[in-house]
Amino acid sequence: MRARTRLAIGAISAVAAAGFLAGCGGAGSSGTQAPATGAQGAGCAPVAGNDFVVLDDDKKLQNSDNIIPAINSEAAQPQLVAALDKVSDSLDTPKLIGLNRAVGVERKTAKVAAEQFAAANNLTAGIPTGGTGSIVVGAANFSESQTLGELYRIALSAAGYQVRVQQIGNRELYEPALEKGDIQVVPEYAATMADFLNNKVNGKPGAASPPPISSPDLNQTVDGLKNVGGKVGLSFGKPSAAQTQNAFAVTREFADKHGVRTLSDLAAKCSGAATVLGGPPECPQRPKCQAGLTQVYNFNAGRFSSLDAGGSQTKSALRRGEISVGLVFSSDGELAR
C-alpha cells in the first residue's frame, strides 16, 4: 500500500513514503536474541493463519496520527475548509482500511476508489458552494495519500473550485511547496506533521531535536500542530477519526489460542522465550516499536525477526507461523474484515 517514512516508529521524519517506519537494529536481527528484554516465562510460539487481529493499544503507546487536511493559509477560504472538513467527517479507520483494500487488494485506481466511496457516503451532500479559482491538491507517493487526495478533489469540486491532484513525493518535497502556495492542500497525519514542523520551526542546526509536541491526545496534538503551522503559513482543517499509525497484529488463530486481544494481554500472557516479534530492522531501538512495547507494556519477546515495516515480509511471516506478532499499519487494506 505504501512506501512510508511516515509512521515514525519513533524517529520523526516524513510520512509513509512521506513517513512511517518502525525499526529495529543490528542486535535482534533475524534468528538472534532480542536486545536485553529480560523475557520471562515460556512465551507464546507463533501460530500460522490467514486472518489477522490487530491488538488494541490500550495504554496508548502510539501518538494520534489522525488524517487532517493541511492548507496553505492564503487559500483557506471558508468554503474550502468546509469541503475538506466534510471529507474528515466521512472517514474513520475501518472506512480507510476499506479504501486501501480497494486500491491495494482489489486493484482499483485511487480515482475510482475515491469516487465509489464518495457516492456510497454522500460525500458532496451539503457542501457549501461558491468557491472560485484553481486548487492543486498535493499527494505523497503512496496509494493512501493519493486516494485521500482524490477525495479532497471531489469535495472541493463540489464546492465550486477547479481542482487537480498532483503527486509530489515525500513530505520534505511537498511541505515547502505547500508553504509557498505551489500547492494549496495536502492530506496529512496530525502527529507526524506536528513533530515535522516542530523540528523545522524550533530545531537548531547541530542540536538535539526539540521535545515532540505530538501525543496520544488528539486535541493536544492538533493544538501543537496549529501553533507551529501558523508560524510557516499553514492552516489545518478538522481531524478525521481515521488513523494511520503503527499497530501490532497476530493471526486470528494465535489470538484465539492464547486469548489475546490487547497489547496488555500480549505482555501478560506471552512475554517469554517462545515469542517472536517481527518488524523492520530498527524496531528494537524505536520508542514506537519494540522499545516502546517493553517500556509501556513490559512486553518481552524471546526473539526478534528482522523483516520489513508492515509489508509483505511481515505479513507472510505471520501467515506462515514464523513470528508470533508483527508490526503492521493500522489502515492496511489487508486488515479489512
PDB file of N, CA, C and O in Angstrom, residues 151-185:
ATOM      1  N   LEU A 151     -10.285  12.186  -2.839  1.00  0.00           N
ATOM      2  CA  LEU A 151     -11.464  12.565  -2.051  1.00  0.00           C
ATOM      3  C   LEU A 151     -11.526  14.080  -1.866  1.00  0.00           C
ATOM      4  O   LEU A 151     -12.597  14.696  -1.973  1.00  0.00           O
ATOM      5  N   TYR A 152     -10.370  14.689  -1.594  1.00  0.00           N
ATOM      6  CA  TYR A 152     -10.339  16.145  -1.477  1.00  0.00           C
ATOM      7  C   TYR A 152     -10.746  16.798  -2.802  1.00  0.00           C
ATOM      8  O   TYR A 152     -11.469  17.798  -2.822  1.00  0.00           O
ATOM      9  N   ARG A 153     -10.283  16.230  -3.900  1.00  0.00           N
ATOM     10  CA  ARG A 153     -10.656  16.773  -5.218  1.00  0.00           C
ATOM     11  C   ARG A 153     -12.172  16.749  -5.406  1.00  0.00           C
ATOM     12  O   ARG A 153     -12.773  17.738  -5.861  1.00  0.00           O
ATOM     13  N   ILE A 154     -12.797  15.640  -5.069  1.00  0.00           N
ATOM     14  CA  ILE A 154     -14.238  15.503  -5.252  1.00  0.00           C
ATOM     15  C   ILE A 154     -14.989  16.530  -4.408  1.00  0.00           C
ATOM     16  O   ILE A 154     -15.916  17.210  -4.881  1.00  0.00           O
ATOM     17  N   ALA A 155     -14.592  16.673  -3.142  1.00  0.00           N
ATOM     18  CA  ALA A 155     -15.273  17.612  -2.253  1.00  0.00           C
ATOM     19  C   ALA A 155     -15.062  19.055  -2.693  1.00  0.00           C
ATOM     20  O   ALA A 155     -16.002  19.866  -2.702  1.00  0.00           O
ATOM     21  N   LEU A 156     -13.838  19.403  -3.066  1.00  0.00           N
ATOM     22  CA  LEU A 156     -13.550  20.781  -3.474  1.00  0.00           C
ATOM     23  C   LEU A 156     -14.215  21.124  -4.804  1.00  0.00           C
ATOM     24  O   LEU A 156     -14.658  22.263  -5.009  1.00  0.00           O
ATOM     25  N   SER A 157     -14.310  20.153  -5.692  1.00  0.00           N
ATOM     26  CA  SER A 157     -15.014  20.384  -6.962  1.00  0.00           C
ATOM     27  C   SER A 157     -16.483  20.674  -6.697  1.00  0.00           C
ATOM     28  O   SER A 157     -17.086  21.550  -7.345  1.00  0.00           O
ATOM     29  N   ALA A 158     -17.075  19.947  -5.729  1.00  0.00           N
ATOM     30  CA  ALA A 158     -18.481  20.193  -5.386  1.00  0.00           C
ATOM     31  C   ALA A 158     -18.678  21.587  -4.807  1.00  0.00           C
ATOM     32  O   ALA A 158     -19.759  22.173  -4.925  1.00  0.00           O
ATOM     33  N   ALA A 159     -17.621  22.125  -4.176  1.00  0.00           N
ATOM     34  CA  ALA A 159     -17.715  23.475  -3.611  1.00  0.00           C
ATOM     35  C   ALA A 159     -17.543  24.554  -4.665  1.00  0.00           C
ATOM     36  O   ALA A 159     -17.741  25.745  -4.380  1.00  0.00           O
ATOM     37  N   GLY A 160     -17.146  24.180  -5.893  1.00  0.00           N
ATOM     38  CA  GLY A 160     -17.038  25.150  -6.972  1.00  0.00           C
ATOM     39  C   GLY A 160     -15.640  25.410  -7.483  1.00  0.00           C
ATOM     40  O   GLY A 160     -15.447  26.200  -8.418  1.00  0.00           O
ATOM     41  N   TYR A 161     -14.627  24.780  -6.902  1.00  0.00           N
ATOM     42  CA  TYR A 161     -13.243  25.009  -7.321  1.00  0.00           C
ATOM     43  C   TYR A 161     -12.878  24.162  -8.548  1.00  0.00           C
ATOM     44  O   TYR A 161     -13.467  23.097  -8.778  1.00  0.00           O
ATOM     45  N   GLN A 162     -11.895  24.637  -9.285  1.00  0.00           N
ATOM     46  CA  GLN A 162     -11.279  23.856 -10.349  1.00  0.00           C
ATOM     47  C   GLN A 162     -10.092  23.132  -9.709  1.00  0.00           C
ATOM     48  O   GLN A 162      -9.149  23.782  -9.251  1.00  0.00           O
ATOM     49  N   VAL A 163     -10.137  21.819  -9.693  1.00  0.00           N
ATOM     50  CA  VAL A 163      -9.188  21.068  -8.853  1.00  0.00           C
ATOM     51  C   VAL A 163      -8.438  20.021  -9.661  1.00  0.00           C
ATOM     52  O   VAL A 163      -9.017  19.331 -10.501  1.00  0.00           O
ATOM     53  N   ARG A 164      -7.153  19.897  -9.379  1.00  0.00           N
ATOM     54  CA  ARG A 164      -6.397  18.758  -9.875  1.00  0.00           C
ATOM     55  C   ARG A 164      -5.514  18.221  -8.746  1.00  0.00           C
ATOM     56  O   ARG A 164      -5.153  18.958  -7.812  1.00  0.00           O
ATOM     57  N   VAL A 165      -5.195  16.934  -8.826  1.00  0.00           N
ATOM     58  CA  VAL A 165      -4.343  16.274  -7.838  1.00  0.00           C
ATOM     59  C   VAL A 165      -2.968  16.067  -8.450  1.00  0.00           C
ATOM     60  O   VAL A 165      -2.847  15.590  -9.579  1.00  0.00           O
ATOM     61  N   GLN A 166      -1.942  16.450  -7.714  1.00  0.00           N
ATOM     62  CA  GLN A 166      -0.572  16.324  -8.196  1.00  0.00           C
ATOM     63  C   GLN A 166       0.248  15.519  -7.192  1.00  0.00           C
ATOM     64  O   GLN A 166       0.321  15.876  -6.015  1.00  0.00           O
ATOM     65  N   GLN A 167       0.859  14.443  -7.658  1.00  0.00           N
ATOM     66  CA  GLN A 167       1.725  13.644  -6.775  1.00  0.00           C
ATOM     67  C   GLN A 167       3.077  14.330  -6.648  1.00  0.00           C
ATOM     68  O   GLN A 167       3.704  14.688  -7.629  1.00  0.00           O
ATOM     69  N   ILE A 168       3.528  14.516  -5.398  1.00  0.00           N
ATOM     70  CA  ILE A 168       4.761  15.270  -5.170  1.00  0.00           C
ATOM     71  C   ILE A 168       5.665  14.557  -4.163  1.00  0.00           C
ATOM     72  O   ILE A 168       6.171  15.181  -3.254  1.00  0.00           O
ATOM     73  N   GLY A 169       5.886  13.300  -4.263  1.00  0.00           N
ATOM     74  CA  GLY A 169       6.898  12.642  -3.442  1.00  0.00           C
ATOM     75  C   GLY A 169       6.633  12.705  -1.958  1.00  0.00           C
ATOM     76  O   GLY A 169       5.497  12.604  -1.500  1.00  0.00           O
ATOM     77  N   ASN A 170       7.707  12.900  -1.180  1.00  0.00           N
ATOM     78  CA  ASN A 170       7.589  12.827   0.281  1.00  0.00           C
ATOM     79  C   ASN A 170       7.404  14.209   0.905  1.00  0.00           C
ATOM     80  O   ASN A 170       7.371  15.229   0.218  1.00  0.00           O
ATOM     81  N   ARG A 171       7.299  14.217   2.223  1.00  0.00           N
ATOM     82  CA  ARG A 171       6.983  15.458   2.930  1.00  0.00           C
ATOM     83  C   ARG A 171       8.044  16.527   2.754  1.00  0.00           C
ATOM     84  O   ARG A 171       7.741  17.723   2.718  1.00  0.00           O
ATOM     85  N   GLU A 172       9.316  16.117   2.692  1.00  0.00           N
ATOM     86  CA  GLU A 172      10.367  17.105   2.512  1.00  0.00           C
ATOM     87  C   GLU A 172      10.220  17.866   1.198  1.00  0.00           C
ATOM     88  O   GLU A 172      10.717  18.984   1.064  1.00  0.00           O
ATOM     89  N   LEU A 173       9.517  17.290   0.244  1.00  0.00           N
ATOM     90  CA  LEU A 173       9.264  17.958  -1.028  1.00  0.00           C
ATOM     91  C   LEU A 173       7.955  18.733  -1.020  1.00  0.00           C
ATOM     92  O   LEU A 173       7.887  19.883  -1.465  1.00  0.00           O
ATOM     93  N   TYR A 174       6.877  18.097  -0.501  1.00  0.00           N
ATOM     94  CA  TYR A 174       5.582  18.773  -0.657  1.00  0.00           C
ATOM     95  C   TYR A 174       5.306  19.815   0.412  1.00  0.00           C
ATOM     96  O   TYR A 174       4.555  20.759   0.168  1.00  0.00           O
ATOM     97  N   GLU A 175       5.919  19.715   1.583  1.00  0.00           N
ATOM     98  CA  GLU A 175       5.638  20.722   2.609  1.00  0.00           C
ATOM     99  C   GLU A 175       6.141  22.107   2.210  1.00  0.00           C
ATOM    100  O   GLU A 175       5.399  23.097   2.352  1.00  0.00           O
ATOM    101  N   PRO A 176       7.371  22.246   1.682  1.00  0.00           N
ATOM    102  CA  PRO A 176       7.769  23.580   1.206  1.00  0.00           C
ATOM    103  C   PRO A 176       6.889  24.099   0.071  1.00  0.00           C
ATOM    104  O   PRO A 176       6.614  25.301  -0.002  1.00  0.00           O
ATOM    105  N   ALA A 177       6.436  23.197  -0.802  1.00  0.00           N
ATOM    106  CA  ALA A 177       5.540  23.623  -1.882  1.00  0.00           C
ATOM    107  C   ALA A 177       4.213  24.120  -1.331  1.00  0.00           C
ATOM    108  O   ALA A 177       3.608  25.057  -1.870  1.00  0.00           O
ATOM    109  N   LEU A 178       3.766  23.500  -0.232  1.00  0.00           N
ATOM    110  CA  LEU A 178       2.531  23.945   0.411  1.00  0.00           C
ATOM    111  C   LEU A 178       2.724  25.320   1.035  1.00  0.00           C
ATOM    112  O   LEU A 178       1.856  26.201   0.926  1.00  0.00           O
ATOM    113  N   GLU A 179       3.848  25.532   1.683  1.00  0.00           N
ATOM    114  CA  GLU A 179       4.135  26.854   2.266  1.00  0.00           C
ATOM    115  C   GLU A 179       4.153  27.942   1.194  1.00  0.00           C
ATOM    116  O   GLU A 179       3.617  29.035   1.397  1.00  0.00           O
ATOM    117  N   LYS A 180       4.788  27.643   0.059  1.00  0.00           N
ATOM    118  CA  LYS A 180       4.927  28.648  -0.998  1.00  0.00           C
ATOM    119  C   LYS A 180       3.636  28.879  -1.765  1.00  0.00           C
ATOM    120  O   LYS A 180       3.508  29.869  -2.494  1.00  0.00           O
ATOM    121  N   GLY A 181       2.671  27.986  -1.639  1.00  0.00           N
ATOM    122  CA  GLY A 181       1.434  28.124  -2.387  1.00  0.00           C
ATOM    123  C   GLY A 181       1.479  27.490  -3.753  1.00  0.00           C
ATOM    124  O   GLY A 181       0.563  27.687  -4.560  1.00  0.00           O
ATOM    125  N   ASP A 182       2.541  26.709  -4.044  1.00  0.00           N
ATOM    126  CA  ASP A 182       2.573  25.981  -5.309  1.00  0.00           C
ATOM    127  C   ASP A 182       1.491  24.902  -5.319  1.00  0.00           C
ATOM    128  O   ASP A 182       0.972  24.537  -6.381  1.00  0.00           O
ATOM    129  N   ILE A 183       1.197  24.367  -4.164  1.00  0.00           N
ATOM    130  CA  ILE A 183       0.018  23.534  -3.947  1.00  0.00           C
ATOM    131  C   ILE A 183      -0.744  24.157  -2.790  1.00  0.00           C
ATOM    132  O   ILE A 183      -0.176  24.875  -1.977  1.00  0.00           O
ATOM    133  N   GLN A 184      -2.042  23.889  -2.726  1.00  0.00           N
ATOM    134  CA  GLN A 184      -2.851  24.554  -1.695  1.00  0.00           C
ATOM    135  C   GLN A 184      -3.314  23.621  -0.581  1.00  0.00           C
ATOM    136  O   GLN A 184      -3.629  24.082   0.519  1.00  0.00           O
ATOM    137  N   VAL A 185      -3.362  22.336  -0.858  1.00  0.00           N
ATOM    138  CA  VAL A 185      -3.923  21.378   0.108  1.00  0.00           C
ATOM    139  C   VAL A 185      -3.136  20.075   0.024  1.00  0.00           C
ATOM    140  O   VAL A 185      -2.740  19.659  -1.074  1.00  0.00           O
TER     141      VAL A 185
END
